Coordinates of C-alpha atoms in Angstrom, one line a residue:
T15 CA 0.0 0.0 0.0
S16 CA 1.4 3.4 -0.8
Q17 CA 1.3 6.2 1.8
T18 CA -0.3 9.5 0.8
A19 CA 1.6 11.8 3.2
V20 CA 4.8 11.6 5.2
V21 CA 6.4 14.0 7.6
I22 CA 10.1 14.6 6.9
Q23 CA 11.8 15.6 10.2
S24 CA 15.2 16.9 11.0
G25 CA 17.6 15.6 13.6
V26 CA 16.8 16.6 17.2
N27 CA 20.2 17.9 18.2
P28 CA 20.5 21.4 16.6
Q29 CA 24.3 21.4 17.3
M30 CA 24.8 18.4 15.1
P31 CA 22.9 18.8 11.8
P32 CA 22.1 15.4 10.5
K33 CA 23.9 14.0 7.5
P34 CA 21.8 14.8 4.4
D35 CA 20.2 11.4 4.0
H36 CA 16.8 11.4 2.4
Q37 CA 14.8 11.5 5.6
H38 CA 15.9 14.8 7.1
L39 CA 15.5 18.5 6.4
L40 CA 18.9 20.1 7.0
K41 CA 18.7 22.9 9.7
C42 CA 19.0 26.3 8.1
D43 CA 21.6 28.8 9.2
V44 CA 20.0 32.0 10.3
H45 CA 21.1 35.7 10.7
R46 CA 19.2 38.2 12.9
L47 CA 16.3 35.9 13.4
E48 CA 15.0 34.3 16.7
E49 CA 14.2 31.1 14.9
G50 CA 14.4 29.7 11.4
P51 CA 12.0 27.7 9.2
P52 CA 10.4 24.5 10.7
L53 CA 12.6 21.4 10.9
K54 CA 9.9 19.1 9.6
A55 CA 7.9 19.2 6.4
E56 CA 4.9 17.3 5.2
L57 CA 5.0 15.9 1.7
T58 CA 1.9 14.4 0.1
R59 CA 2.1 11.9 -2.7
E60 CA 0.4 14.3 -5.1
Q61 CA 2.9 17.2 -4.2
G62 CA 5.9 14.8 -4.5
L63 CA 4.9 13.6 -8.0
R64 CA 4.2 17.2 -9.1
Y65 CA 7.6 18.5 -7.9
Y66 CA 9.3 15.5 -9.6
R67 CA 7.5 16.1 -12.9
I68 CA 8.4 19.8 -13.0
M69 CA 12.0 19.3 -12.0
Q70 CA 12.4 16.5 -14.5
T71 CA 10.8 18.6 -17.3
V72 CA 13.2 21.4 -16.6
R73 CA 16.2 19.0 -16.6
R74 CA 15.1 17.4 -19.9
M75 CA 14.4 20.8 -21.5
E76 CA 17.9 22.0 -20.6
L77 CA 19.5 18.9 -21.9
K78 CA 17.6 19.3 -25.2
A79 CA 18.7 23.0 -25.4
D80 CA 22.3 21.7 -24.9
Q81 CA 21.8 19.3 -27.9
L82 CA 20.3 22.0 -30.1
Y83 CA 23.1 24.4 -29.2
K84 CA 25.7 21.8 -30.2
Q85 CA 23.9 21.4 -33.5
K86 CA 24.1 25.2 -34.0
I87 CA 20.3 25.5 -34.1
I88 CA 20.4 27.6 -30.9
R89 CA 23.1 30.4 -31.0
G90 CA 24.4 33.2 -28.8
F91 CA 24.1 33.3 -25.1
C92 CA 22.7 30.2 -23.4
H93 CA 22.9 29.6 -19.7
L94 CA 21.5 26.3 -18.5
Y95 CA 19.8 25.5 -15.2
D96 CA 20.3 21.8 -14.8
G97 CA 21.3 20.9 -11.2
Q98 CA 19.5 23.9 -9.7
E99 CA 15.9 22.7 -10.3
A100 CA 15.0 22.4 -6.6
C101 CA 15.5 26.1 -6.2
A102 CA 12.9 27.1 -8.8
V103 CA 10.4 24.4 -7.9
G104 CA 10.7 24.9 -4.1
I105 CA 10.3 28.7 -4.4
E106 CA 7.3 28.3 -6.7
A107 CA 5.7 25.8 -4.3
A108 CA 6.0 28.3 -1.5
I109 CA 4.6 31.5 -3.1
N110 CA 1.4 32.3 -5.1
P111 CA 1.2 32.6 -8.8
S112 CA 0.1 36.3 -8.2
D113 CA 3.4 37.0 -6.4
H114 CA 6.3 38.4 -8.5
L115 CA 9.6 37.0 -9.5
I116 CA 12.6 38.4 -11.4
T117 CA 15.9 36.7 -12.1
A118 CA 19.2 37.0 -14.0
Y119 CA 20.0 35.3 -17.3
R120 CA 19.8 31.7 -16.2
A121 CA 16.1 31.9 -16.6
H122 CA 14.7 28.9 -18.6
G123 CA 13.7 27.0 -15.4
Y124 CA 11.7 30.0 -13.9
T125 CA 10.0 30.7 -17.3
Y126 CA 8.7 27.1 -17.1
T127 CA 7.6 27.2 -13.5
R128 CA 5.9 30.6 -14.1
G129 CA 3.6 28.8 -16.6
I130 CA 5.2 29.0 -20.0
A131 CA 5.1 25.8 -22.1
V132 CA 8.3 23.9 -23.0
K133 CA 7.7 24.5 -26.8
E134 CA 7.4 28.2 -26.4
I135 CA 10.7 28.3 -24.4
L136 CA 12.6 26.1 -26.9
A137 CA 11.1 28.1 -29.8
E138 CA 12.3 31.3 -28.1
L139 CA 15.8 29.8 -27.9
T140 CA 15.8 29.0 -31.6
G141 CA 14.5 32.5 -32.4
R142 CA 11.2 31.5 -33.9
R143 CA 7.8 33.2 -34.2
G144 CA 6.1 30.9 -31.7
G145 CA 8.6 31.7 -29.0
V146 CA 7.4 33.2 -25.7
A147 CA 8.9 36.6 -26.7
K148 CA 8.0 36.1 -30.4
G149 CA 11.6 35.0 -31.2
K150 CA 13.0 38.4 -30.3
G151 CA 14.2 37.8 -26.8
G152 CA 16.3 34.7 -26.9
S153 CA 17.7 32.8 -23.9
M154 CA 18.1 35.7 -21.5
H155 CA 14.8 37.6 -22.2
M156 CA 11.7 35.5 -21.5
Y157 CA 8.7 36.8 -19.6
A158 CA 5.4 35.6 -18.2
P159 CA 2.6 37.1 -16.1
H160 CA 4.2 38.2 -12.8
F161 CA 7.6 37.1 -14.1
Y162 CA 9.9 40.0 -15.1
G163 CA 12.2 37.9 -17.0
G164 CA 15.7 37.0 -17.4
N165 CA 18.0 40.1 -17.3
G166 CA 21.3 40.2 -19.1
I167 CA 23.1 42.8 -17.0
V168 CA 24.8 41.2 -13.9
G169 CA 22.9 42.3 -10.7
A170 CA 20.6 44.8 -12.5
Q171 CA 17.5 42.7 -11.8
V172 CA 17.9 43.3 -8.0
P173 CA 17.0 47.0 -7.9
L174 CA 14.2 46.2 -10.3
G175 CA 12.9 43.5 -7.9
A176 CA 13.0 46.1 -5.1
G177 CA 10.9 48.4 -7.3
I178 CA 8.4 45.6 -7.9
A179 CA 8.2 45.1 -4.1
L180 CA 7.7 48.9 -3.7
A181 CA 4.7 48.6 -6.2
C182 CA 3.3 45.7 -4.1
Q183 CA 3.5 47.8 -1.0
Y184 CA 2.1 50.9 -2.7
Q185 CA -0.9 48.9 -4.0
G186 CA -1.3 47.2 -0.7
N187 CA -2.1 43.9 -2.4
N188 CA -0.2 41.6 0.2
Q189 CA 2.0 40.3 -2.6
V190 CA 5.8 39.7 -2.4
C191 CA 8.6 39.9 -5.0
V192 CA 11.4 37.3 -5.2
A193 CA 14.5 39.0 -6.7
L194 CA 17.1 36.4 -7.6
Y195 CA 20.8 36.8 -8.3
G196 CA 23.9 34.6 -8.3
D197 CA 27.0 34.5 -6.1
G198 CA 28.8 36.2 -9.0
A199 CA 26.5 39.3 -8.7
A200 CA 26.6 39.3 -4.9
N201 CA 29.4 41.9 -4.7
Q202 CA 27.7 44.4 -6.9
G203 CA 27.2 47.9 -5.4
Q204 CA 23.6 48.1 -6.7
L205 CA 22.6 45.1 -4.5
F206 CA 23.6 47.0 -1.3
E207 CA 21.8 50.2 -2.5
S208 CA 18.7 48.1 -3.0
F209 CA 19.1 46.4 0.4
N210 CA 19.3 49.8 2.1
M211 CA 16.2 51.2 0.5
A212 CA 14.2 48.0 1.0
A213 CA 15.1 47.9 4.7
L214 CA 14.3 51.6 5.2
W215 CA 10.9 51.3 3.5
K216 CA 10.2 47.7 4.8
L217 CA 9.6 46.4 1.2
P218 CA 8.1 42.9 0.8
C219 CA 11.2 41.7 -1.1
I220 CA 12.8 38.3 -0.8
F221 CA 16.4 38.9 -2.0
T222 CA 17.7 35.4 -3.1
C223 CA 21.3 34.5 -3.8
E224 CA 21.4 31.2 -5.8
N225 CA 24.9 30.3 -4.8
N226 CA 26.0 27.7 -7.3
Q227 CA 29.6 27.9 -6.1
Y228 CA 31.1 29.6 -9.2
G229 CA 30.6 33.1 -10.7
M230 CA 31.5 32.2 -14.3
G231 CA 34.9 30.5 -13.8
T232 CA 35.7 31.9 -10.4
S233 CA 34.9 30.0 -7.2
V234 CA 33.2 31.9 -4.4
E235 CA 36.3 31.7 -2.2
R236 CA 38.3 33.5 -4.8
A237 CA 35.7 36.2 -5.4
S238 CA 34.1 37.0 -2.0
A239 CA 35.9 38.1 1.2
S240 CA 32.8 36.7 3.0
T241 CA 31.0 33.8 1.4
D242 CA 28.1 33.9 4.0
Y243 CA 25.8 35.5 1.4
Y244 CA 22.8 35.3 3.7
K245 CA 24.5 37.6 6.2
R246 CA 25.4 40.2 3.5
G247 CA 22.3 42.2 4.1
D248 CA 23.9 43.2 7.4
F249 CA 20.8 44.9 9.0
I250 CA 18.4 42.6 7.0
P251 CA 17.6 39.1 8.4
G252 CA 18.9 36.2 6.4
I253 CA 18.6 32.4 6.0
R254 CA 21.0 29.9 4.3
V255 CA 19.2 26.9 2.9
D256 CA 20.1 23.6 1.2
G257 CA 19.2 24.5 -2.3
M258 CA 19.4 20.9 -3.5
D259 CA 16.4 19.8 -1.4
V260 CA 13.1 20.9 -2.8
L261 CA 11.4 20.5 0.6
C262 CA 14.0 22.6 2.4
V263 CA 13.6 25.4 -0.2
R264 CA 9.8 25.2 0.0
E265 CA 9.7 25.5 3.8
A266 CA 12.3 28.3 3.9
F267 CA 10.4 30.3 1.3
K268 CA 7.1 29.8 3.0
F269 CA 8.8 31.3 6.1
A270 CA 10.3 34.1 4.1
A271 CA 7.1 35.0 2.3
E272 CA 5.2 35.1 5.7
H273 CA 8.0 37.3 7.1
C274 CA 7.5 39.8 4.2
R275 CA 3.7 39.7 4.2
S276 CA 3.5 40.4 7.9
G277 CA 5.2 43.8 7.3
K278 CA 8.7 43.0 8.7
G279 CA 10.4 44.1 5.6
P280 CA 12.9 42.3 3.3
I281 CA 14.8 39.1 3.9
V282 CA 18.0 37.7 2.3
M283 CA 18.0 34.1 1.3
E284 CA 21.0 32.0 0.2
L285 CA 20.4 28.8 -1.6
K286 CA 23.4 26.5 -1.7
T287 CA 23.1 24.8 -5.1
Y288 CA 25.2 23.6 -8.0
R289 CA 25.1 23.8 -11.8
Y290 CA 26.1 20.8 -13.8
H291 CA 26.9 22.7 -17.0
G292 CA 29.4 25.4 -17.5
H293 CA 28.5 29.1 -16.8
S294 CA 27.1 29.2 -20.4
M295 CA 27.3 27.0 -23.4
S296 CA 30.7 28.5 -24.4
D297 CA 32.2 27.3 -21.1
P298 CA 33.1 23.6 -21.0
G299 CA 32.9 24.0 -17.1
V300 CA 35.9 21.7 -16.3
S301 CA 38.8 24.1 -16.5
Y302 CA 38.2 25.5 -13.0
R303 CA 36.7 22.5 -11.3
T304 CA 37.2 18.7 -11.7
R305 CA 34.9 16.3 -13.5
E306 CA 35.0 14.3 -10.2
E307 CA 33.6 17.2 -8.3
I308 CA 30.6 17.5 -10.7
Q309 CA 30.1 13.7 -10.6
E310 CA 30.2 13.7 -6.8
V311 CA 27.4 16.3 -6.5
R312 CA 25.4 14.4 -9.1
S313 CA 25.7 11.1 -7.2
K314 CA 25.2 12.5 -3.7
S315 CA 22.9 15.4 -3.8
D316 CA 21.0 15.6 -7.2
P317 CA 17.7 17.3 -6.4
I318 CA 15.6 15.0 -8.6
T319 CA 17.2 11.7 -7.4
M320 CA 16.9 12.8 -3.8
L321 CA 13.2 13.5 -4.1
K322 CA 12.6 10.2 -6.0
E323 CA 14.5 8.1 -3.4
R324 CA 12.7 9.9 -0.6
M325 CA 9.3 8.9 -2.1
L326 CA 10.3 5.4 -3.0
S327 CA 11.7 4.7 0.5
N328 CA 8.4 6.0 2.0
N329 CA 6.3 3.8 -0.4
M330 CA 4.7 6.9 -1.8
A331 CA 5.2 5.9 -5.4
S332 CA 6.5 3.0 -7.5
V333 CA 9.5 2.8 -9.8
E334 CA 7.0 2.2 -12.7
E335 CA 5.2 5.5 -12.0
F336 CA 8.5 7.4 -12.2
K337 CA 9.3 5.6 -15.5
E338 CA 5.9 6.5 -16.9
I339 CA 6.4 10.2 -16.0
D340 CA 9.9 10.2 -17.5
I341 CA 8.6 8.7 -20.8
A342 CA 5.8 11.3 -21.0
I343 CA 8.3 14.1 -20.4
R344 CA 10.8 12.9 -23.0
K345 CA 7.9 12.8 -25.5
E346 CA 6.8 16.3 -24.6
V347 CA 10.3 17.7 -24.9
E348 CA 10.9 15.9 -28.2
E349 CA 7.7 17.3 -29.7
A350 CA 8.6 20.8 -28.4
A351 CA 12.0 20.5 -30.1
Q352 CA 10.3 19.5 -33.3
Y353 CA 8.1 22.6 -33.1
A354 CA 11.1 24.8 -32.2
T355 CA 13.0 23.7 -35.3
S356 CA 10.1 23.8 -37.8
D357 CA 8.3 27.0 -36.7
P358 CA 9.2 30.0 -39.0
E359 CA 11.4 32.8 -38.0
P360 CA 9.6 36.2 -37.5
P361 CA 9.5 38.3 -40.7
L362 CA 11.6 41.5 -40.9
E363 CA 8.5 43.7 -40.8
E364 CA 7.7 42.5 -37.3
L365 CA 11.2 43.5 -36.0
C366 CA 10.1 46.8 -34.4
N367 CA 6.7 45.8 -33.2
H368 CA 5.6 46.3 -29.5
I369 CA 8.1 49.1 -28.7
F370 CA 5.2 50.8 -26.9
S371 CA 2.0 49.2 -25.7
N372 CA -1.4 50.4 -27.0
D373 CA 0.1 53.1 -29.2
S374 CA -0.7 54.2 -32.7
P375 CA 1.7 52.8 -35.4
L376 CA 5.0 54.5 -35.3
E377 CA 7.8 55.0 -37.9
V378 CA 11.1 53.6 -36.7
R379 CA 14.5 54.8 -38.0
G380 CA 16.5 52.0 -39.5
T381 CA 20.2 51.7 -40.2
N382 CA 19.8 53.6 -43.5
P383 CA 17.6 56.4 -44.8
W384 CA 15.5 54.2 -47.0
A385 CA 14.6 51.6 -44.3
R386 CA 10.9 51.6 -43.8
L387 CA 10.3 50.1 -40.4
K388 CA 7.1 50.4 -38.4
S389 CA 6.2 49.7 -34.8
V390 CA 2.7 48.3 -34.3
S391 CA 1.6 47.4 -30.8

């Protein structure tokens, strides 16, 4: 008989955090907080299968993007999210679809969790008309309702996220904004300016550092005098979370969202995670770290495998069920790739459309005097 719900509990002794086997939630490190997120989490069978399906879809989609890139069908910047899936899925499970999210350029996973279909994401990567941004955004610029996209300038999305949180506060709609950045952006001046304003005005902003251990090819130890990113808000409370465990992330973000909604101001989260690919597709990813290191993370703390084993060991699902889900996902991603390679590219006359919203058609100056470009919104 399969169980429908199980309580995952952390070890009792707070001084000795349990080894991360699949029955425990690791205790979070906290900064300027009386207590952190709860040490136990309930996982229902239905939730577990949903998280597994979403993480596995993101993983398959990214591996397909890798393949299309190597075939030169996807070109230009392309930063893949495989290895970090528990961050996106855990955050999404803890906040509402009406809450807001903005991230840097490793954005494919969040575009999917915010509700965009795989085929629209892959078609955007291949620059086709059916892409989520009509083929004009590419890898780093995808958007969805309440998702303000990937942003190509390092750290620039953080002040924008604080601005979105200001809008939430101004409208009094009890919503929060999650502003994500990497460990590579964590030393940017604009972050600290944003922290300061958010703290002064008590903005409902969850500043989130996805610490995947390397900013491009530089390890955190070589780039940051302090690698305790959750303490970097100084006067803002912070929490460091195991970003490879979807339940840890979910519980921590429920806690953070509650903190912001109750009017206590911003909070800084640090998700300890890992990316399997290089920084982008032009980085083989093995010149500054060993293949063994990547393999060890894959074998010991892969977010998808950990969730699957947790469910299997608690009799919440069978091996066959996971196989069926995997087959369905492969089929979906394969069909999406077919669409992304056969859909037409946008025609030249659509190049300048949507510069303004709801405006009358507008002449746009081209690269030469006889270019006749128009913007229609």
